[in-house]
PDB file of C-alpha atoms in Angstrom:
ATOM      1  CA  UNK A   1       0.000   0.000   0.000  1.00  0.00           C
ATOM      2  CA  UNK A   2       2.839   2.384   0.817  1.00  0.00           C
ATOM      3  CA  UNK A   3       4.553   1.749  -2.521  1.00  0.00           C
ATOM      4  CA  UNK A   4       1.402   2.698  -4.409  1.00  0.00           C
ATOM      5  CA  UNK A   5       1.411   6.149  -2.791  1.00  0.00           C
ATOM      6  CA  UNK A   6       4.959   6.726  -3.982  1.00  0.00           C
ATOM      7  CA  UNK A   7       3.954   5.926  -7.552  1.00  0.00           C
ATOM      8  CA  UNK A   8       0.852   8.081  -7.194  1.00  0.00           C
ATOM      9  CA  UNK A   9       3.155  11.059  -6.724  1.00  0.00           C
ATOM     10  CA  UNK A  10       4.739  10.411 -10.114  1.00  0.00           C
ATOM     11  CA  UNK A  11       1.378   9.860 -11.725  1.00  0.00           C
ATOM     12  CA  UNK A  12       0.139  13.213 -10.405  1.00  0.00           C
ATOM     13  CA  UNK A  13       3.246  14.860 -11.786  1.00  0.00           C
ATOM     14  CA  UNK A  14       2.618  13.280 -15.193  1.00  0.00           C
ATOM     15  CA  UNK A  15      -0.970  14.555 -15.130  1.00  0.00           C
ATOM     16  CA  UNK A  16       0.282  18.099 -14.537  1.00  0.00           C
ATOM     17  CA  UNK A  17       2.724  17.779 -17.421  1.00  0.00           C
ATOM     18  CA  UNK A  18      -0.119  16.613 -19.675  1.00  0.00           C
ATOM     19  CA  UNK A  19      -2.158  19.651 -18.701  1.00  0.00           C
ATOM     20  CA  UNK A  20       0.817  21.934 -19.402  1.00  0.00           C
ATOM     21  CA  UNK A  21       1.415  20.307 -22.792  1.00  0.00           C
ATOM     22  CA  UNK A  22      -2.293  20.590 -23.653  1.00  0.00           C
ATOM     23  CA  UNK A  23      -2.412  24.253 -22.668  1.00  0.00           C
ATOM     24  CA  UNK A  24       0.780  24.914 -24.647  1.00  0.00           C
ATOM     25  CA  UNK A  25      -0.737  23.165 -27.659  1.00  0.00           C
ATOM     26  CA  UNK A  26      -3.898  25.254 -27.282  1.00  0.00           C
ATOM     27  CA  UNK A  27      -1.853  28.430 -27.007  1.00  0.00           C
ATOM     28  CA  UNK A  28       0.116  27.532 -30.120  1.00  0.00           C
ATOM     29  CA  UNK A  29      -3.113  26.767 -32.023  1.00  0.00           C
ATOM     30  CA  UNK A  30      -4.589  30.066 -30.829  1.00  0.00           C
ATOM     31  CA  UNK A  31      -1.495  31.941 -31.963  1.00  0.00           C
ATOM     32  CA  UNK A  32      -1.503  30.161 -35.336  1.00  0.00           C
ATOM     33  CA  UNK A  33      -5.186  31.049 -35.880  1.00  0.00           C
ATOM     34  CA  UNK A  34      -4.542  34.623 -34.784  1.00  0.00           C
ATOM     35  CA  UNK A  35      -1.673  34.988 -37.261  1.00  0.00           C
ATOM     36  CA  UNK A  36      -3.799  33.431 -39.996  1.00  0.00           C
ATOM     37  CA  UNK A  37      -6.572  35.948 -39.325  1.00  0.00           C
ATOM     38  CA  UNK A  38      -4.077  38.810 -39.377  1.00  0.00           C
ATOM     39  CA  UNK A  39      -2.830  37.538 -42.707  1.00  0.00           C
ATOM     40  CA  UNK A  40      -6.400  37.309 -44.042  1.00  0.00           C
ATOM     41  CA  UNK A  41      -7.268  40.805 -42.797  1.00  0.00           C
ATOM     42  CA  UNK A  42      -3.958  42.483 -43.668  1.00  0.00           C
ATOM     43  CA  UNK A  43      -5.387  44.410 -46.626  1.00  0.00           C
ATOM     44  CA  UNK A  44      -8.278  45.727 -44.535  1.00  0.00           C
ATOM     45  CA  UNK A  45      -5.912  46.614 -41.682  1.00  0.00           C
ATOM     46  CA  UNK A  46      -3.635  48.464 -44.108  1.00  0.00           C
ATOM     47  CA  UNK A  47      -6.666  50.225 -45.642  1.00  0.00           C
ATOM     48  CA  UNK A  48      -7.857  51.392 -42.210  1.00  0.00           C
ATOM     49  CA  UNK A  49      -4.377  52.569 -41.279  1.00  0.00           C
ATOM     50  CA  UNK A  50      -4.193  54.556 -44.530  1.00  0.00           C
ATOM     51  CA  UNK A  51      -7.622  56.114 -43.958  1.00  0.00           C
ATOM     52  CA  UNK A  52      -6.670  57.204 -40.461  1.00  0.00           C
ATOM     53  CA  UNK A  53      -3.287  58.492 -41.600  1.00  0.00           C
ATOM     54  CA  UNK A  54      -4.789  60.390 -44.543  1.00  0.00           C
ATOM     55  CA  UNK A  55      -7.387  62.002 -42.304  1.00  0.00           C
ATOM     56  CA  UNK A  56      -4.745  63.093 -39.779  1.00  0.00           C
ATOM     57  CA  UNK A  57      -2.517  64.446 -42.544  1.00  0.00           C
ATOM     58  CA  UNK A  58      -5.391  66.289 -44.209  1.00  0.00           C
ATOM     59  CA  UNK A  59      -6.356  67.910 -40.912  1.00  0.00           C
ATOM     60  CA  UNK A  60      -2.750  68.868 -40.161  1.00  0.00           C
ATOM     61  CA  UNK A  61      -2.244  70.224 -43.682  1.00  0.00           C
ATOM     62  CA  UNK A  62      -5.391  72.328 -43.501  1.00  0.00           C
ATOM     63  CA  UNK A  63      -4.510  73.998 -40.206  1.00  0.00           C
ATOM     64  CA  UNK A  64      -0.774  74.429 -40.825  1.00  0.00           C
ATOM     65  CA  UNK A  65      -0.741  75.318 -44.528  1.00  0.00           C
ATOM     66  CA  UNK A  66      -4.094  75.954 -46.165  1.00  0.00           C
ATOM     67  CA  UNK A  67      -5.745  78.110 -43.511  1.00  0.00           C
ATOM     68  CA  UNK A  68      -2.697  80.411 -43.149  1.00  0.00           C
ATOM     69  CA  UNK A  69      -2.444  80.628 -46.970  1.00  0.00           C
ATOM     70  CA  UNK A  70      -6.119  81.604 -47.213  1.00  0.00           C
ATOM     71  CA  UNK A  71      -5.633  84.207 -44.507  1.00  0.00           C
ATOM     72  CA  UNK A  72      -2.622  85.622 -46.328  1.00  0.00           C
ATOM     73  CA  UNK A  73      -4.509  85.732 -49.621  1.00  0.00           C
ATOM     74  CA  UNK A  74      -7.379  87.606 -47.973  1.00  0.00           C
ATOM     75  CA  UNK A  75      -4.864  90.118 -46.591  1.00  0.00           C
ATOM     76  CA  UNK A  76      -3.325  90.541 -50.041  1.00  0.00           C
ATOM     77  CA  UNK A  77      -6.781  91.160 -51.506  1.00  0.00           C
ATOM     78  CA  UNK A  78      -7.381  93.858 -48.854  1.00  0.00           C
ATOM     79  CA  UNK A  79     -10.449  92.178 -47.388  1.00  0.00           C
ATOM     80  CA  UNK A  80     -11.767  94.006 -44.330  1.00  0.00           C
ATOM     81  CA  UNK A  81     -10.309  92.508 -41.157  1.00  0.00           C
ATOM     82  CA  UNK A  82     -13.685  91.899 -39.463  1.00  0.00           C
ATOM     83  CA  UNK A  83     -15.088  90.149 -42.544  1.00  0.00           C
ATOM     84  CA  UNK A  84     -11.893  88.145 -42.965  1.00  0.00           C
ATOM     85  CA  UNK A  85     -11.982  87.052 -39.312  1.00  0.00           C
ATOM     86  CA  UNK A  86     -15.660  86.121 -39.465  1.00  0.00           C
ATOM     87  CA  UNK A  87     -15.145  84.147 -42.672  1.00  0.00           C
ATOM     88  CA  UNK A  88     -12.024  82.326 -41.357  1.00  0.00           C
ATOM     89  CA  UNK A  89     -13.758  81.432 -38.078  1.00  0.00           C
ATOM     90  CA  UNK A  90     -16.696  79.991 -40.031  1.00  0.00           C
ATOM     91  CA  UNK A  91     -14.376  78.097 -42.382  1.00  0.00           C
ATOM     92  CA  UNK A  92     -12.380  76.684 -39.470  1.00  0.00           C
ATOM     93  CA  UNK A  93     -15.563  75.616 -37.646  1.00  0.00           C
ATOM     94  CA  UNK A  94     -16.947  73.928 -40.773  1.00  0.00           C
ATOM     95  CA  UNK A  95     -13.679  72.132 -41.481  1.00  0.00           C
ATOM     96  CA  UNK A  96     -13.398  70.908 -37.881  1.00  0.00           C
ATOM     97  CA  UNK A  97     -16.933  69.544 -38.135  1.00  0.00           C
ATOM     98  CA  UNK A  98     -16.073  67.853 -41.441  1.00  0.00           C
ATOM     99  CA  UNK A  99     -12.900  66.310 -40.034  1.00  0.00           C
ATOM    100  CA  UNK A 100     -14.768  65.149 -36.923  1.00  0.00           C
ATOM    101  CA  UNK A 101     -17.420  63.472 -39.083  1.00  0.00           C
ATOM    102  CA  UNK A 102     -14.703  61.755 -41.119  1.00  0.00           C
ATOM    103  CA  UNK A 103     -13.103  60.529 -37.887  1.00  0.00           C
ATOM    104  CA  UNK A 104     -16.459  59.158 -36.700  1.00  0.00           C
ATOM    105  CA  UNK A 105     -17.058  57.302 -39.969  1.00  0.00           C
ATOM    106  CA  UNK A 106     -13.565  55.814 -39.998  1.00  0.00           C
ATOM    107  CA  UNK A 107     -13.855  54.846 -36.328  1.00  0.00           C
ATOM    108  CA  UNK A 108     -17.212  53.163 -36.914  1.00  0.00           C
ATOM    109  CA  UNK A 109     -15.718  51.243 -39.835  1.00  0.00           C
ATOM    110  CA  UNK A 110     -12.711  50.254 -37.699  1.00  0.00           C
ATOM    111  CA  UNK A 111     -14.966  49.028 -34.886  1.00  0.00           C
ATOM    112  CA  UNK A 112     -17.014  47.009 -37.377  1.00  0.00           C
ATOM    113  CA  UNK A 113     -13.856  45.359 -38.741  1.00  0.00           C
ATOM    114  CA  UNK A 114     -12.527  44.746 -35.213  1.00  0.00           C
ATOM    115  CA  UNK A 115     -15.809  43.009 -34.334  1.00  0.00           C
ATOM    116  CA  UNK A 116     -15.577  40.857 -37.475  1.00  0.00           C
ATOM    117  CA  UNK A 117     -12.011  39.934 -36.535  1.00  0.00           C
ATOM    118  CA  UNK A 118     -13.044  39.099 -32.946  1.00  0.00           C
ATOM    119  CA  UNK A 119     -15.980  36.975 -34.146  1.00  0.00           C
ATOM    120  CA  UNK A 120     -13.708  35.093 -36.551  1.00  0.00           C
ATOM    121  CA  UNK A 121     -11.232  34.486 -33.750  1.00  0.00           C
ATOM    122  CA  UNK A 122     -13.988  33.262 -31.430  1.00  0.00           C
ATOM    123  CA  UNK A 123     -15.160  30.822 -34.131  1.00  0.00           C
ATOM    124  CA  UNK A 124     -11.608  29.472 -34.453  1.00  0.00           C
ATOM    125  CA  UNK A 125     -11.298  29.168 -30.660  1.00  0.00           C
ATOM    126  CA  UNK A 126     -14.443  27.038 -30.513  1.00  0.00           C
ATOM    127  CA  UNK A 127     -12.644  24.544 -32.738  1.00  0.00           C
ATOM    128  CA  UNK A 128      -9.717  24.197 -30.310  1.00  0.00           C
TER     129      UNK A 128
END
């Protein structure tokens, strides 16, 4: 009876190793599926990154280059300062609103794609 307890210790240790191997296998399968999904979605990920980058660059370009150039042109054309200011404030407000709407649309699209990716990953995980 005593000798069986000694062997039980080894058997318990083997069971733990089996669990570790199984969890490692599951982790490797998860990682493989994740990489496969990234590969499948790479064009959409790149498209989203480009949309976001373009929107940021357009916003930056407007406020650092275009708006000052418009202001300068209005000065050169001797537009009354109060009219110029009113017009530039309105233009800036409208452009901010436009950029904000673009950000919202891109963000909604990104969330939709992230949900599709998550759902695909969950489907793959059910198979593990």
